[in-house]
Amino acid sequence: MKYPNKLNPGDTVGIICPSSPISEERLAQCAAVMEKLGYHVIASDNNTTNIGGYLADSGEARARELHKMFENPEIRAIFCIRGGDGGNRVMEYLDAELIRRNPKIFVGYSDITNFHAFLTQKCGMVTFHGPMVSSNIVDDFDPETSASLFQAINADLDYDFSNPAGYDIKVLQPGKARGMLTGGNLAVMMAGIGTPYEIDVKDRILFIEEVHESMAHIDRMLFHLRNSGKLEAANGIILGQFTNCENEDVPEYGVLEIMREALDGIDTPVLYNIQTGHGNPMMTIPFGAECSFDTETKKIHFSVERE
């Protein structure tokens, strides 16, 4: 796996909407906040294009803009501005060889799950499940979210993951696990099963997060993971934030209860309450890096090798 070069003050970063668009006013705010952090900014041409109210241009056009950012030698990191919808339209147009030749920092989450899977599985790149420019950095870039992001993208070889103060890492199923970290948003992962861009979890650590989903939908998706063999294939599972996913009708029957039932007869070790996803603070984790954890110590460790 290719771990990208560090990001230094004064470097140039690209900002892009690979899924849904933003307004011209919001784009100006996004550029300004990244400049305030000390970077030169190049924005993609599709960010404010709006098709159907939820698409930042066609899938082919968004792939073309992403290719331009990977090819541009001045750009050292690509930050997704937001997630949204329609990232799956881009996949068939992505050029794995072009991207593989130009590895660099890539940050995002939610609908960006498709891109993480593509970049790690088809391009051999480490990518970062971390804060996005409009969704997080402009309005609420708290110190813990910021520190976690820059620790991850500038990591040296080995480091331990840290939850924010006051958030304990918890155990759903005991054990030790090691493997490459993969995963992302549950609904987006489910939409990829059966396609050429299906997430590969065999002998890996599977990370899952979700937002604004009912228990019935979460039930369907977790049992889809079970029935497709993904839960059994994984060496370990890490559960992130399940934001606004409460069971209003029966509060005591929630995500953890469904997860326990989906794991019936499967002894995969599981940690939960990892603070990354659609909540705040939001910690950054490196997909494609070697991950290990021990439920007894509740420590998560990442091993990386920089190019």
XYZ file of C-alpha atoms in Angstrom:
307
model
C 0.000 0.000 0.000
C 1.200 3.519 -0.820
C 1.052 5.870 2.166
C 1.091 9.405 0.709
C 3.693 12.051 1.461
C 3.083 14.381 4.387
C 1.224 17.661 3.979
C 3.266 20.717 4.917
C 2.284 24.363 5.504
C 2.259 26.221 2.212
C 1.447 23.108 0.159
C -1.327 23.153 -2.426
C -4.525 21.200 -1.759
C -7.401 20.376 -4.065
C -11.017 20.654 -2.925
C -13.703 18.743 -4.791
C -17.333 17.597 -4.643
C -17.249 13.988 -5.908
C -20.941 13.491 -5.043
C -23.317 16.410 -4.360
C -22.725 20.123 -5.068
C -22.460 23.297 -2.979
C -23.282 26.958 -3.662
C -20.837 29.576 -4.919
C -20.992 31.264 -1.511
C -20.164 28.011 0.284
C -17.315 27.288 -2.125
C -15.769 30.663 -1.250
C -16.037 29.786 2.442
C -14.396 26.404 1.825
C -11.479 27.942 -0.057
C -11.037 30.600 2.618
C -10.923 28.149 5.527
C -8.302 25.961 3.820
C -6.214 29.055 3.045
C -6.511 30.066 6.697
C -5.058 26.661 7.619
C -2.010 27.618 5.582
C -2.561 25.989 2.189
C -2.873 27.161 -1.372
C -6.199 25.987 -2.823
C -7.249 24.653 -6.218
C -10.998 24.015 -6.552
C -12.429 21.602 -9.114
C -14.702 22.993 -11.829
C -17.733 20.881 -10.906
C -18.254 21.970 -7.291
C -21.207 24.285 -7.936
C -22.682 22.455 -10.930
C -26.108 21.184 -9.892
C -27.916 18.396 -11.724
C -31.254 17.334 -10.312
C -30.631 19.079 -7.017
C -28.180 16.430 -5.769
C -25.463 15.750 -8.358
C -22.310 17.839 -8.821
C -22.268 17.261 -12.593
C -22.318 13.920 -14.438
C -20.389 10.916 -13.190
C -17.964 11.191 -16.091
C -17.349 14.903 -15.434
C -16.706 14.305 -11.731
C -14.227 11.534 -12.556
C -12.466 13.867 -14.991
C -12.120 16.539 -12.287
C -10.756 13.996 -9.820
C -8.238 12.779 -12.403
C -7.058 16.354 -12.922
C -6.369 16.669 -9.212
C -4.420 13.429 -9.051
C -2.417 14.347 -12.160
C -1.584 17.892 -11.004
C 1.919 17.687 -9.419
C 1.288 20.875 -7.434
C -1.582 19.306 -5.485
C -0.340 17.368 -2.453
C -3.719 16.456 -0.928
C -7.333 16.151 -2.082
C -10.044 17.099 0.416
C -13.635 16.219 -0.383
C -15.904 19.189 0.282
C -18.940 17.094 1.167
C -20.578 13.746 0.545
C -24.256 13.554 -0.397
C -25.409 11.277 -3.193
C -24.403 9.903 -6.558
C -20.791 8.918 -5.967
C -21.565 5.477 -7.391
C -22.095 7.132 -10.812
C -18.400 8.050 -10.922
C -16.885 4.608 -10.379
C -16.997 3.273 -13.937
C -15.073 6.306 -15.227
C -12.185 6.213 -12.757
C -8.760 5.399 -14.184
C -7.014 3.198 -11.624
C -3.665 3.302 -13.417
C -3.650 7.112 -13.611
C -4.419 7.370 -9.910
C -1.924 4.643 -8.971
C 0.851 6.650 -10.657
C -0.012 9.740 -8.622
C -0.678 8.760 -4.996
C -1.564 11.579 -2.630
C -3.601 12.316 0.476
C -7.344 11.786 -0.060
C -9.834 12.681 2.716
C -13.605 12.236 3.033
C -16.413 10.028 4.357
C -20.106 9.135 3.919
C -20.874 8.918 0.174
C -17.103 9.003 -0.336
C -17.042 5.362 0.874
C -17.113 4.186 -2.769
C -13.986 6.195 -3.535
C -12.108 4.851 -0.516
C -12.818 1.276 -1.605
C -11.705 2.008 -5.177
C -8.506 3.782 -4.156
C -7.435 1.176 -1.605
C -8.460 -1.957 -3.532
C -7.695 -0.969 -7.116
C -4.969 1.661 -6.680
C -3.097 0.391 -3.611
C -3.408 3.723 -1.780
C -3.931 4.511 1.880
C -6.833 6.977 2.192
C -8.348 8.837 5.126
C -11.841 8.577 6.599
C -11.821 12.083 8.006
C -13.444 15.530 8.099
C -14.658 17.216 4.920
C -14.304 20.890 4.152
C -17.924 22.060 4.071
C -19.346 19.339 6.299
C -16.834 19.827 9.118
C -13.934 22.216 8.698
C -15.802 25.430 7.830
C -18.215 25.521 10.767
C -16.997 23.172 13.498
C -13.349 22.153 13.217
C -12.853 21.478 16.921
C -9.310 20.930 18.294
C -9.673 17.149 18.703
C -10.986 16.667 15.154
C -8.151 18.824 13.824
C -5.440 17.062 15.837
C -6.640 13.617 14.749
C -6.702 14.595 11.070
C -3.175 15.951 11.027
C -1.837 13.074 13.129
C -3.232 10.590 10.601
C -2.121 12.271 7.382
C 1.344 13.002 8.761
C 1.833 9.734 10.661
C 5.270 8.176 11.058
C 5.203 4.384 10.751
C 3.278 3.281 13.867
C 0.763 5.106 16.015
C -2.098 4.409 18.391
C -5.599 5.667 17.701
C -7.115 7.898 20.372
C -10.793 8.608 20.975
C -11.668 12.127 22.187
C -11.534 12.740 25.930
C -14.673 11.418 27.603
C -15.448 8.803 24.947
C -14.479 5.310 26.055
C -13.785 2.573 23.523
C -16.112 -0.335 24.339
C -16.270 -4.070 23.613
C -19.138 -5.890 21.921
C -17.298 -9.179 21.316
C -13.892 -10.054 22.810
C -10.723 -11.012 21.037
C -7.695 -9.777 19.112
C -7.680 -8.832 15.446
C -5.238 -7.703 12.773
C -5.713 -6.779 9.134
C -5.950 -3.970 6.643
C -8.599 -1.403 7.634
C -11.517 -0.955 5.247
C -15.147 0.129 5.315
C -17.163 3.303 5.698
C -20.831 4.178 5.538
C -23.071 1.135 5.898
C -25.704 2.101 3.305
C -23.096 3.020 0.684
C -21.206 -0.245 1.256
C -24.437 -2.216 0.812
C -25.146 -0.494 -2.501
C -21.774 -1.702 -3.801
C -22.281 -5.400 -3.075
C -22.661 -7.283 -6.345
C -20.804 -4.627 -8.374
C -17.165 -4.541 -9.541
C -16.589 -2.011 -6.743
C -17.782 -4.260 -3.914
C -15.859 -3.801 -0.688
C -13.412 -6.615 0.105
C -13.366 -7.494 3.821
C -11.666 -10.903 3.758
C -8.988 -11.046 6.479
C -9.432 -7.314 7.054
C -10.758 -5.052 9.802
C -14.207 -3.766 8.830
C -15.216 -0.283 9.962
C -18.918 0.712 9.895
C -20.719 4.015 10.551
C -24.181 5.362 9.701
C -26.466 8.410 9.979
C -30.228 9.057 9.954
C -31.302 5.440 9.507
C -34.154 3.579 11.175
C -33.624 0.333 13.070
C -35.481 -1.525 10.335
C -33.058 -0.231 7.701
C -30.014 -0.928 9.880
C -31.376 -4.423 10.556
C -31.733 -5.064 6.824
C -28.229 -3.821 6.079
C -26.433 -5.624 8.915
C -28.105 -8.897 7.995
C -27.183 -8.232 4.371
C -23.578 -8.127 5.617
C -24.156 -11.374 7.470
C -25.889 -13.151 4.603
C -23.253 -12.045 2.094
C -20.535 -13.526 4.315
C -18.891 -10.198 5.092
C -19.196 -10.374 8.884
C -17.671 -13.843 9.004
C -14.924 -12.996 6.499
C -13.633 -10.020 8.495
C -10.857 -10.523 11.050
C -12.385 -7.852 13.258
C -15.053 -5.137 13.281
C -14.929 -1.536 14.490
C -18.210 0.339 14.924
C -18.065 4.105 14.580
C -20.724 6.738 15.135
C -24.339 5.853 14.391
C -25.610 9.415 14.381
C -29.355 9.986 14.795
C -30.034 6.259 14.501
C -32.032 5.873 17.717
C -35.007 3.548 17.999
C -37.766 5.952 19.002
C -40.401 3.227 19.420
C -38.327 0.799 21.517
C -35.243 2.701 22.764
C -33.673 -0.333 24.443
C -33.517 -2.186 21.103
C -30.878 -0.374 19.103
C -27.864 -0.793 16.848
C -25.834 -2.867 19.313
C -28.671 -5.322 19.880
C -29.097 -5.823 16.144
C -25.352 -6.187 15.683
C -25.197 -8.883 18.387
C -27.928 -10.823 16.617
C -26.276 -10.405 13.210
C -23.105 -11.874 14.757
C -24.857 -14.907 16.228
C -22.500 -17.860 15.794
C -19.697 -15.599 14.483
C -16.866 -14.958 16.948
C -15.355 -11.935 15.183
C -13.952 -9.447 17.768
C -15.859 -6.138 17.840
C -15.052 -2.730 19.320
C -17.581 0.107 19.333
C -18.056 3.767 20.293
C -15.192 4.806 18.005
C -15.745 8.506 17.359
C -15.596 8.755 13.617
C -18.551 9.149 11.266
C -21.217 11.829 11.054
C -20.809 13.096 14.607
C -18.551 15.604 16.286
C -15.743 15.341 17.319
C -14.738 13.235 14.329
C -11.498 11.294 14.465
C -9.573 10.332 11.312
C -8.665 6.718 10.514
C -6.487 5.439 7.627
C -8.139 2.966 5.262
C -5.579 0.640 3.709
C -3.259 0.808 6.713
C -2.533 -2.268 8.824
C -4.794 -2.174 11.866
C -4.633 -4.230 15.032
C -6.703 -4.172 18.200
C -7.091 -6.055 21.452
C -10.446 -5.868 23.240
C -8.735 -6.503 26.582
C -6.612 -3.363 26.388
C -9.094 -1.566 24.085
C -6.183 -0.225 22.068
C -6.287 0.300 18.310
C -2.949 0.519 16.527
C -2.126 1.528 12.952
C 1.021 0.538 11.085
C 1.928 2.433 7.928
C 4.773 2.533 5.448
C 5.395 5.801 3.637
C 6.537 5.753 0.032
